[in-house]
């Protein structure tokens, strides 16, 4: 049984259809990477899995439980085993970095203050933010906030992790560090994860399988090697990073040749 | 033409029912959540501080101003019938029964209700409330309950403070300016009052505190649409809770005074 099972999921906001009949299965211990253009509904997909949005039709099941049908108590029980890293970090701005990362530990674990401190320092150390624990989120840079959000998501050692663009806005070195942490979690703790990213290099490193959302549909979901070889023109254009092709709805501005551009 | 009018009325009624239903559901969940574990003492203490201690100056100043101006009016009014002695009795009645609870309620809806709406509204639009949900924490329990409890305790307490200040506001005018005897004033102020009146004032404070916290939290929780939404939440929370304070004051008075 897949740990995360997305079945015929459709979601629209008013007339705007964001997801239509998306099917995705993530097996235990597997790491799925979701690619897709900006605004293609990747965040909406994660929010449906988390139960922050209710599907218009279809359903999401986590460990066999259909999220939209759970009572609030059961939903919170399921969520205790899921860590989510938000695209905009969503740190609690009235708390310090330390309190942010410790939040879940304090509420759901019977840990002593020393154990909590040790775990928080470990998590912050992993993302290279050892000395920031007394700062407020307002005093952090965008990339630092994102890393604190990442640390908060992994602090509870959840079985399932959902990352919404954990590396966007980070420098290439830090991006690699985050990729390594995700792989470590997978190999050491057997974590099941879904990672949304725009960074193709880390996508191919992290992903056991790669899915691609395009105009509300999931047009591919396969192993990295197969994905690279997928003949679908949209996928090939996406991998090349070229503006010309079927990916954009409106034609892009014309391309100049390099000499002209630098003249 | 006629149908269109009915359509509009129907839509408005449905909209209002929806809104009220939403409020009622959240309020109900907040009351149930009061009894749920884990109990967050630290958070509650923080709320007592920001809701209670910091509101004392506002309540003291407004109660003083209102009770003084009321005493001036009473002294002037009763002088026309040569009945100055009644001024202190009526002052006591008015302060205890209406002025203290209502002024405290209205001031605090501006002072703490709006702050709650702004804070929760900001948390909503910056996804902090979603983050709470994802950390398996019920935002109703984590955010509503401490504010509700703090406000239900603080508003009655400040109502009593307001009565006390009201006594001295009247004293300043009737004894200080009008030259009545201090001993007589101290006696007359309470003459028309019974212990029941203090109890009613406290009940009113309790209900007003409930209205302030629930409306403030609800408006904040339901904020959408970025900075503009966050800007509207406090205004709309103050207007709504003031309205409900005045309406419920009427019914509480009607019910409890018989
Ligand atoms: N709450 C909402 N109300 C209305 N429309 C929404 C809402 N949330 C998302 N949308 C719409 O859904 C579409 C997909 O949004 P989503 O945030 O999932 O994009 P995304 O794939 O995460 O993009 P990005 O890579 O830029 O983060 C967008 O066109 C957006 O306008
Ligand atoms: Mg997104």
Coordinates of C-alpha atoms and ligand atoms in Angstrom, one line a residue:
Chain A
X1 CA 0.0 0.0 0.0
X2 CA 1.4 3.4 -0.9
X3 CA 2.1 5.7 2.0
X4 CA 0.7 8.7 0.1
X5 CA -2.0 7.9 -2.4
X6 CA -3.4 10.7 -4.6
X7 CA -6.4 9.5 -6.5
X8 CA -8.1 11.5 -9.3
X9 CA -7.5 14.7 -7.4
X10 CA -9.2 17.7 -8.9
X11 CA -9.1 21.2 -7.4
X12 CA -10.4 24.5 -8.9
X13 CA -10.5 28.0 -7.5
X14 CA -13.7 29.5 -9.0
X15 CA -13.4 29.0 -12.8
X16 CA -9.7 28.4 -12.6
X17 CA -8.9 24.6 -12.7
X18 CA -5.6 24.1 -10.9
X19 CA -5.5 20.3 -10.7
X20 CA -7.5 17.9 -12.8
X21 CA -7.5 14.2 -12.1
X22 CA -4.0 14.0 -10.7
X23 CA -2.8 10.5 -9.7
X24 CA 0.3 10.0 -7.7
X25 CA 1.5 7.2 -5.5
X26 CA 4.5 7.4 -3.1
X27 CA 5.7 4.1 -1.6
X28 CA 7.3 3.8 1.8
X29 CA 10.8 5.1 1.9
X30 CA 10.5 6.6 -1.5
X31 CA 11.5 10.1 -2.5
X32 CA 9.3 11.7 -5.1
X33 CA 10.3 15.0 -6.8
X34 CA 7.6 17.1 -8.3
X35 CA 8.5 19.5 -11.1
X36 CA 6.3 21.9 -12.9
X37 CA 6.1 25.5 -14.1
X38 CA 5.4 28.3 -11.8
X39 CA 1.7 28.3 -11.0
X40 CA 1.1 24.8 -12.1
X41 CA -0.4 23.7 -8.8
X42 CA 2.4 22.1 -7.0
X43 CA 1.8 23.9 -3.8
X44 CA -1.9 23.3 -4.1
X45 CA -1.1 19.5 -4.4
X46 CA 0.9 19.6 -1.1
X47 CA -1.8 21.6 0.6
X48 CA -4.4 18.9 -0.4
X49 CA -2.2 16.2 1.0
X50 CA -1.8 18.1 4.3
X51 CA -5.6 18.7 4.5
X52 CA -5.2 22.4 4.3
X53 CA -7.4 22.4 1.2
X54 CA -10.3 20.0 0.4
X55 CA -10.4 18.4 -3.0
X56 CA -13.3 19.2 -5.3
X57 CA -13.3 15.5 -6.4
X58 CA -11.0 12.5 -5.9
X59 CA -9.1 12.1 -2.6
X60 CA -5.8 11.9 -0.9
X61 CA -5.0 9.0 1.4
X62 CA -2.0 9.0 3.8
X63 CA -1.2 5.6 5.2
X64 CA -4.6 4.4 4.0
X65 CA -6.6 7.2 5.7
X66 CA -8.5 9.5 3.5
X67 CA -7.5 12.9 4.6
X68 CA -10.7 14.8 3.8
X69 CA -12.9 12.4 5.7
X70 CA -11.0 12.4 9.0
X71 CA -12.3 14.1 12.1
X72 CA -10.1 17.0 13.3
X73 CA -8.6 14.8 16.1
X74 CA -7.7 12.0 13.6
X75 CA -6.4 14.6 11.2
X76 CA -4.0 16.0 13.8
X77 CA -2.9 12.5 14.7
X78 CA -2.0 11.9 11.0
X79 CA -0.3 15.2 10.8
X80 CA 2.0 14.4 13.7
X81 CA 3.7 11.9 11.4
X82 CA 4.1 14.5 8.6
X83 CA 6.6 17.3 8.4
X84 CA 5.9 20.2 6.1
X85 CA 8.3 22.8 4.9
X86 CA 6.5 25.9 3.5
X87 CA 7.5 27.7 0.4
X88 CA 7.5 31.0 2.3
X89 CA 8.9 29.4 5.4
X90 CA 5.8 30.5 7.5
X91 CA 7.8 30.9 10.7
X92 CA 6.1 32.1 13.8
X93 CA 7.3 35.6 13.9
X94 CA 6.5 36.2 17.6
X95 CA 9.0 33.4 18.5
X96 CA 12.7 33.1 18.2
X97 CA 14.3 30.7 15.8
X98 CA 14.9 28.3 18.7
X99 CA 11.3 28.4 19.8
X100 CA 10.2 27.9 16.2
X101 CA 12.2 24.7 15.8
X102 CA 11.3 23.5 19.2
X103 CA 7.6 24.1 18.8
X104 CA 6.6 20.7 17.6
X105 CA 8.9 19.0 20.1
X106 CA 7.4 20.8 23.0
X107 CA 3.9 20.1 22.0
X108 CA 4.1 16.5 20.9
X109 CA 7.0 14.9 22.7
X110 CA 7.6 14.3 26.4
X111 CA 11.2 15.5 26.1
X112 CA 13.2 17.2 28.7
X113 CA 14.4 20.8 28.1
X114 CA 17.9 19.5 27.6
X115 CA 16.9 16.9 25.0
X116 CA 14.9 19.6 23.2
X117 CA 17.8 21.9 23.2
X118 CA 20.1 19.2 21.9
X119 CA 17.7 18.3 19.1
X120 CA 17.1 21.9 18.1
X121 CA 20.8 22.6 18.0
X122 CA 21.4 19.5 15.9
X123 CA 18.8 20.5 13.4
X124 CA 20.0 24.1 13.2
X125 CA 23.6 22.8 12.9
X126 CA 22.6 20.7 9.9
X127 CA 21.4 23.7 8.0
X128 CA 24.3 25.8 9.0
X129 CA 22.5 28.1 11.4
X130 CA 24.1 27.3 14.7
X131 CA 24.3 30.8 16.1
X132 CA 21.0 32.2 15.1
X133 CA 18.8 30.5 17.7
X134 CA 18.1 33.7 19.6
X135 CA 17.1 35.8 16.6
X136 CA 13.6 36.6 15.5
X137 CA 12.5 35.6 12.0
X138 CA 12.4 39.3 11.1
X139 CA 16.1 39.4 11.6
X140 CA 16.8 36.6 9.1
X141 CA 17.5 36.7 5.4
X142 CA 15.1 34.9 3.0
X143 CA 17.3 31.9 2.6
X144 CA 17.9 31.7 6.4
X145 CA 14.2 31.7 7.0
X146 CA 13.8 28.9 4.5
X147 CA 16.4 26.9 6.3
X148 CA 14.8 27.4 9.7
X149 CA 11.5 26.3 8.2
X150 CA 13.4 23.2 6.9
X151 CA 14.8 22.6 10.4
X152 CA 11.4 23.0 12.0
X153 CA 9.9 20.4 9.6
X154 CA 12.6 17.7 10.3
X155 CA 12.9 18.4 14.0
X156 CA 10.1 16.0 14.9
X157 CA 11.7 13.2 12.8
X158 CA 8.4 12.6 11.0
X159 CA 7.9 9.5 8.8
X160 CA 6.7 11.6 5.9
X161 CA 8.2 14.9 4.8
X162 CA 6.8 17.4 2.3
X163 CA 9.1 20.1 1.1
X164 CA 7.8 23.0 -0.9
X165 CA 10.8 24.4 -2.7
X166 CA 13.3 24.0 0.1
X167 CA 16.2 25.2 -1.9
X168 CA 14.8 28.1 -3.9
X169 CA 16.8 31.2 -3.1
X170 CA 19.7 29.3 -1.5
X171 CA 23.2 29.4 -2.9
X172 CA 24.4 26.3 -4.8
X173 CA 26.5 25.0 -1.9
X174 CA 23.6 25.2 0.6
X175 CA 21.3 23.7 -2.1
X176 CA 23.6 20.7 -2.1
X177 CA 23.6 20.5 1.7
X178 CA 19.8 20.4 1.8
X179 CA 19.8 17.7 -0.9
X180 CA 22.2 15.7 1.2
X181 CA 20.1 16.0 4.3
X182 CA 17.0 14.8 2.4
X183 CA 19.0 11.8 1.2
X184 CA 20.3 11.1 4.7
X185 CA 16.8 11.2 6.1
X186 CA 15.7 8.8 3.5
X187 CA 18.6 6.3 4.0
X188 CA 18.9 6.5 7.8
X189 CA 15.3 6.9 8.9
X190 CA 13.5 5.5 5.8
X191 CA 11.6 8.8 5.4
X192 CA 9.0 9.0 2.7
X193 CA 9.1 12.4 1.0
X194 CA 7.7 14.7 -1.7
X195 CA 10.0 17.5 -2.7
X196 CA 8.9 20.3 -5.0
X197 CA 11.9 22.0 -6.6
X198 CA 12.9 24.1 -9.6
X199 CA 16.5 23.0 -9.3
X200 CA 17.0 20.2 -11.8
X201 CA 20.4 19.1 -10.5
X202 CA 19.1 18.4 -7.0
X203 CA 15.9 16.9 -8.5
X204 CA 17.8 14.2 -10.2
X205 CA 20.0 13.6 -7.1
X206 CA 17.1 13.4 -4.6
X207 CA 14.4 11.7 -6.6
X208 CA 13.7 8.1 -6.9
X209 CA 10.9 9.1 -9.2
X210 CA 10.2 12.4 -10.8
X211 CA 6.7 13.7 -11.6
X212 CA 5.8 16.6 -13.8
X213 CA 2.7 18.8 -13.5
X214 CA 1.6 20.6 -16.6
X215 CA -1.7 22.5 -17.0
X216 CA -3.2 20.7 -14.0
X217 CA -2.3 17.2 -15.1
X218 CA 0.5 14.9 -14.1
X219 CA 2.1 14.2 -17.5
X220 CA 4.9 12.0 -16.2
X221 CA 5.9 10.1 -13.1
X222 CA 9.0 7.9 -13.6
X223 CA 12.5 7.1 -12.6
X224 CA 15.1 9.9 -13.3
X225 CA 16.7 8.1 -16.2
X226 CA 13.4 7.4 -17.9
X227 CA 12.3 11.0 -17.2
X228 CA 15.3 12.4 -18.9
X229 CA 14.6 10.2 -21.9
X230 CA 10.8 11.0 -22.0
X231 CA 10.0 12.2 -25.5
X232 CA 7.2 14.5 -24.3
X233 CA 8.0 17.9 -25.9
X234 CA 7.0 19.8 -22.7
X235 CA 9.4 17.7 -20.6
X236 CA 12.2 18.1 -23.0
X237 CA 11.7 21.8 -23.2
X238 CA 11.6 22.0 -19.4
X239 CA 14.8 20.0 -19.1
X240 CA 16.6 22.2 -21.7
X241 CA 15.3 25.3 -20.0
X242 CA 14.4 26.9 -23.3
X243 CA 11.7 29.5 -23.7
X244 CA 10.7 28.2 -27.2
X245 CA 8.3 25.3 -27.3
X246 CA 4.8 24.1 -26.2
X247 CA 5.4 24.9 -22.5
X248 CA 4.3 28.5 -22.4
X249 CA 0.8 29.5 -23.3
X250 CA 1.8 32.9 -24.7
X251 CA 4.8 33.1 -27.1
X252 CA 8.0 34.3 -25.4
X253 CA 9.9 37.5 -26.5
X254 CA 12.1 36.7 -29.6
X255 CA 15.5 35.4 -28.9
X256 CA 18.5 37.5 -30.0
X257 CA 21.8 35.9 -30.9
X258 CA 24.5 36.4 -28.3
X259 CA 26.7 38.8 -30.3
X260 CA 23.8 41.1 -30.8
X261 CA 22.8 40.8 -27.1
X262 CA 26.3 41.8 -25.9
X263 CA 27.0 44.4 -28.5
Chain B
X1 CA -38.0 43.2 -11.2
X2 CA -39.7 42.1 -8.1
X3 CA -38.0 38.7 -8.3
X4 CA -34.6 40.5 -8.5
X5 CA -35.4 42.3 -5.2
X6 CA -36.4 39.0 -3.6
X7 CA -33.2 37.5 -5.0
X8 CA -31.1 40.2 -3.4
X9 CA -32.9 39.9 -0.1
X10 CA -32.6 36.2 -0.1
X11 CA -28.9 36.3 -0.9
X12 CA -28.3 38.8 1.9
X13 CA -30.2 36.7 4.4
X14 CA -28.3 33.6 3.3
X15 CA -25.0 35.5 3.5
X16 CA -25.8 36.7 7.0
X17 CA -26.8 33.2 8.2
X18 CA -23.6 31.8 6.7
X19 CA -21.5 34.4 8.5
X20 CA -23.3 33.9 11.8
X21 CA -23.1 30.1 11.5
X22 CA -19.4 30.3 10.9
X23 CA -19.0 32.4 13.9
X24 CA -21.1 30.1 16.0
X25 CA -19.2 27.0 14.9
X26 CA -15.8 28.6 15.7
X27 CA -17.1 29.9 19.0
X28 CA -18.4 26.5 19.9
X29 CA -15.1 24.9 19.0
X30 CA -13.3 27.4 21.1
X31 CA -15.4 26.6 24.2
X32 CA -14.9 22.9 23.7
X33 CA -11.2 23.4 23.2
X34 CA -10.9 25.1 26.7
X35 CA -11.1 21.6 28.2
X36 CA -8.6 20.0 25.9
X37 CA -5.0 19.0 26.7
X38 CA -2.3 20.2 26.5
X39 CA -3.0 23.2 28.6
X40 CA -0.8 26.1 27.6
X41 CA -0.1 28.1 30.8
X42 CA 2.7 30.2 29.4
X43 CA 0.6 31.4 26.5
X44 CA -2.3 32.2 28.8
X45 CA 0.0 34.2 31.1
X46 CA 1.3 36.2 28.1
X47 CA -2.3 37.0 27.1
X48 CA -3.1 38.1 30.7
X49 CA -0.3 40.5 30.4
X50 CA -1.1 42.0 27.1
X51 CA -4.8 41.9 27.6
X52 CA -5.0 42.9 31.2
X53 CA -2.1 44.8 32.6
X54 CA -1.6 47.0 29.6
X55 CA -5.3 47.9 29.4
X56 CA -5.5 49.4 32.9
X57 CA -4.5 53.0 31.9
X58 CA -7.1 53.2 29.1
X59 CA -9.9 52.0 31.4
X60 CA -8.9 54.3 34.2
X61 CA -8.7 57.4 32.0
X62 CA -12.0 56.7 30.2
X63 CA -13.9 55.8 33.3
X64 CA -12.7 58.9 35.0
X65 CA -13.6 61.1 32.1
X66 CA -17.1 59.6 31.7
X67 CA -18.0 59.5 35.4
X68 CA -16.9 63.1 35.8
X69 CA -18.8 64.5 32.9
X70 CA -21.9 62.5 34.0
X71 CA -21.6 64.0 37.5
X72 CA -21.4 67.5 36.0
X73 CA -24.6 66.8 34.0
X74 CA -26.4 65.3 37.1
X75 CA -25.4 68.2 39.3
X76 CA -26.7 70.6 36.8
X77 CA -29.9 68.7 36.1
X78 CA -30.9 68.1 39.7
X79 CA -30.0 71.7 40.7
X80 CA -33.0 72.8 38.6
X81 CA -35.3 70.9 41.0
X82 CA -33.3 71.8 44.1
X83 CA -32.5 68.1 44.5
X84 CA -28.7 68.1 44.4
X85 CA -28.6 65.4 47.0
X86 CA -30.0 62.9 44.4
X87 CA -27.0 63.4 42.1
X88 CA -24.7 61.1 44.0
X89 CA -27.3 58.3 44.2
X90 CA -28.0 58.4 40.5
X91 CA -24.3 58.6 39.7
X92 CA -23.8 55.4 41.7
X93 CA -26.6 53.7 39.9
X94 CA -25.5 54.8 36.4
X95 CA -21.8 54.0 37.0
X96 CA -22.4 50.5 38.4
X97 CA -25.2 49.4 36.2
X98 CA -24.3 50.8 32.8
X99 CA -21.3 53.2 32.5
X100 CA -18.6 50.9 33.9
X101 CA -19.4 47.7 32.1
X102 CA -20.3 49.4 28.7
X103 CA -17.4 51.8 28.7
X104 CA -14.9 49.1 29.7
X105 CA -16.4 46.7 27.1
X106 CA -16.2 49.3 24.3
X107 CA -12.7 50.5 25.2
X108 CA -11.4 47.0 25.4
X109 CA -13.0 46.0 22.1
X110 CA -10.9 48.8 20.6
X111 CA -7.9 48.0 22.7
X112 CA -7.6 44.2 22.8
X113 CA -10.2 42.9 20.3
X114 CA -8.6 44.8 17.4
X115 CA -5.2 43.7 18.5
X116 CA -6.3 40.1 18.4
X117 CA -7.9 40.5 14.9
X118 CA -4.7 42.2 13.6
X119 CA -2.4 39.5 15.1
X120 CA -4.4 36.5 13.9
X121 CA -5.0 38.2 10.6
X122 CA -1.3 38.6 10.0
X123 CA -0.7 35.0 11.0
X124 CA -3.4 33.9 8.6
X125 CA -2.1 35.7 5.5
X126 CA 1.5 34.7 6.2
X127 CA 0.5 31.0 6.5
X128 CA 1.5 30.8 10.2
X129 CA -1.9 29.4 11.0
X130 CA -1.4 26.8 8.3
X131 CA 2.0 26.1 9.8
X132 CA 0.3 25.5 13.2
X133 CA -2.1 23.1 11.6
X134 CA 0.8 21.2 10.0
X135 CA 2.5 21.0 13.3
X136 CA -0.6 19.2 14.5
X137 CA -1.7 22.1 16.7
X138 CA -5.3 23.2 16.6
X139 CA -5.2 26.9 16.0
X140 CA -8.5 27.3 17.8
X141 CA -7.0 25.7 20.9
X142 CA -3.6 27.4 20.6
X143 CA -4.8 30.9 19.6
X144 CA -8.4 31.3 20.6
X145 CA -8.5 29.7 24.1
X146 CA -5.9 31.8 25.8
X147 CA -7.3 34.9 24.4
X148 CA -10.8 33.9 25.3
X149 CA -9.9 33.0 28.9
X150 CA -7.8 36.1 29.4
X151 CA -10.5 38.3 28.1
X152 CA -13.3 36.7 30.1
X153 CA -11.3 37.2 33.3
X154 CA -9.9 40.6 32.6
X155 CA -13.0 42.4 31.4
X156 CA -15.0 41.7 34.6
X157 CA -12.0 42.7 36.7
X158 CA -11.5 45.9 34.8
X159 CA -15.2 46.6 35.1
X160 CA -14.8 46.5 38.8
X161 CA -11.8 48.9 38.5
X162 CA -14.0 51.1 36.4
X163 CA -16.7 51.2 39.0
X164 CA -14.1 52.2 41.6
X165 CA -12.7 54.9 39.4
X166 CA -16.2 56.0 38.6
X167 CA -16.8 56.5 42.3
X168 CA -13.8 58.8 42.5
X169 CA -14.7 60.6 39.3
X170 CA -18.1 61.5 40.8
X171 CA -16.4 62.4 44.0
X172 CA -14.1 64.9 42.3
X173 CA -17.0 66.7 40.8
X174 CA -19.8 66.4 43.4
X175 CA -17.6 66.8 46.5
X176 CA -14.7 68.7 45.0
X177 CA -16.5 71.1 42.7
X178 CA -20.1 71.1 43.9
X179 CA -19.1 71.1 47.6
X180 CA -21.3 68.2 48.8
X181 CA -20.2 66.5 52.0
X182 CA -17.7 63.7 51.4
X183 CA -19.3 61.5 54.0
X184 CA -22.7 61.9 52.5
X185 CA -21.4 61.2 49.0
X186 CA -19.7 58.0 50.1
X187 CA -22.9 56.9 51.6
X188 CA -25.3 58.0 48.9
X189 CA -23.3 56.6 46.0
X190 CA -24.2 53.1 47.1
X191 CA -27.7 53.9 48.4
X192 CA -29.7 52.7 45.4
X193 CA -27.4 49.7 44.8
X194 CA -27.6 46.2 46.0
X195 CA -25.0 43.4 45.9
X196 CA -27.0 42.1 43.0
X197 CA -25.9 45.1 40.9
X198 CA -22.2 44.2 41.3
X199 CA -23.0 40.7 40.2
X200 CA -24.8 42.0 37.1
X201 CA -21.9 44.2 36.3
X202 CA -19.6 41.3 36.5
X203 CA -21.8 39.1 34.4
X204 CA -21.9 41.8 31.8
X205 CA -18.1 42.0 31.9
X206 CA -17.9 38.3 31.4
X207 CA -20.2 38.4 28.4
X208 CA -18.5 41.4 26.9
X209 CA -15.1 39.8 27.4
X210 CA -16.4 36.7 25.5
X211 CA -17.7 38.8 22.7
X212 CA -14.5 40.8 22.4
X213 CA -12.2 37.8 22.3
X214 CA -14.4 35.6 20.0
X215 CA -15.2 38.4 17.5
X216 CA -11.6 39.6 17.4
X217 CA -10.2 36.1 17.0
X218 CA -12.8 35.1 14.5
X219 CA -12.3 38.2 12.3
X220 CA -8.5 37.6 12.4
X221 CA -8.8 33.9 11.7
X222 CA -11.1 34.6 8.7
X223 CA -8.8 37.2 7.2
X224 CA -7.9 36.9 3.5
X225 CA -6.4 39.0 0.9
X226 CA -3.0 40.3 2.1
X227 CA -2.4 43.6 3.7
X228 CA -5.8 45.0 2.8
X229 CA -7.5 42.1 4.6
X230 CA -5.3 42.5 7.6
X231 CA -6.2 46.2 7.6
X232 CA -9.9 45.5 7.5
X233 CA -9.9 42.8 10.2
X234 CA -9.4 45.1 13.3
X235 CA -11.9 47.7 12.1
X236 CA -14.5 45.2 11.3
X237 CA -13.9 43.4 14.6
X238 CA -14.3 46.7 16.6
X239 CA -17.5 47.6 14.8
X240 CA -19.0 44.1 15.2
X241 CA -18.1 43.6 18.8
X242 CA -19.2 47.1 19.8
X243 CA -22.5 46.5 18.2
X244 CA -22.9 43.1 20.0
X245 CA -21.8 44.6 23.3
X246 CA -24.5 47.3 23.0
X247 CA -27.2 44.8 21.9
X248 CA -26.3 42.2 24.5
X249 CA -26.2 45.0 27.1
X250 CA -29.8 45.7 26.4
X251 CA -30.9 42.1 26.8
X252 CA -28.7 41.4 29.8
X253 CA -30.2 44.4 31.5
X254 CA -33.7 43.4 30.6
X255 CA -33.2 39.8 31.8
X256 CA -31.1 40.3 34.9
X257 CA -32.7 43.3 36.3
X258 CA -36.2 41.8 36.7
Ligands
LIG1 N1 -6.1 30.2 -2.3 C1 -6.2 30.4 -3.6 N2 -7.2 31.0 -4.2 C2 -7.2 31.2 -5.5 N3 -6.3 30.7 -6.4 C3 -5.3 30.0 -5.9 C4 -5.2 29.8 -4.5 N4 -4.0 29.1 -4.3 C5 -3.5 28.9 -5.5 N5 -4.3 29.4 -6.4 C6 -4.0 29.3 -7.9 O1 -3.6 28.0 -8.2 C7 -2.5 28.0 -9.1 C8 -1.4 27.1 -8.6 O2 -0.8 27.7 -7.5 P1 0.4 27.0 -6.8 O3 0.7 27.9 -5.6 O4 0.0 25.6 -6.5 O5 1.5 27.1 -7.8 P2 2.9 26.5 -7.7 O6 3.0 25.3 -8.7 O7 3.3 26.1 -6.3 O8 3.9 27.6 -8.3 P3 5.3 28.1 -7.8 O9 6.3 27.2 -8.4 O10 5.4 29.5 -8.3 O11 5.3 28.1 -6.3 C9 -2.1 29.5 -9.3 O12 -2.5 29.9 -10.6 C10 -2.9 30.3 -8.3 O13 -3.4 31.4 -8.9
LIG2 MG1 4.4 26.9 -4.9

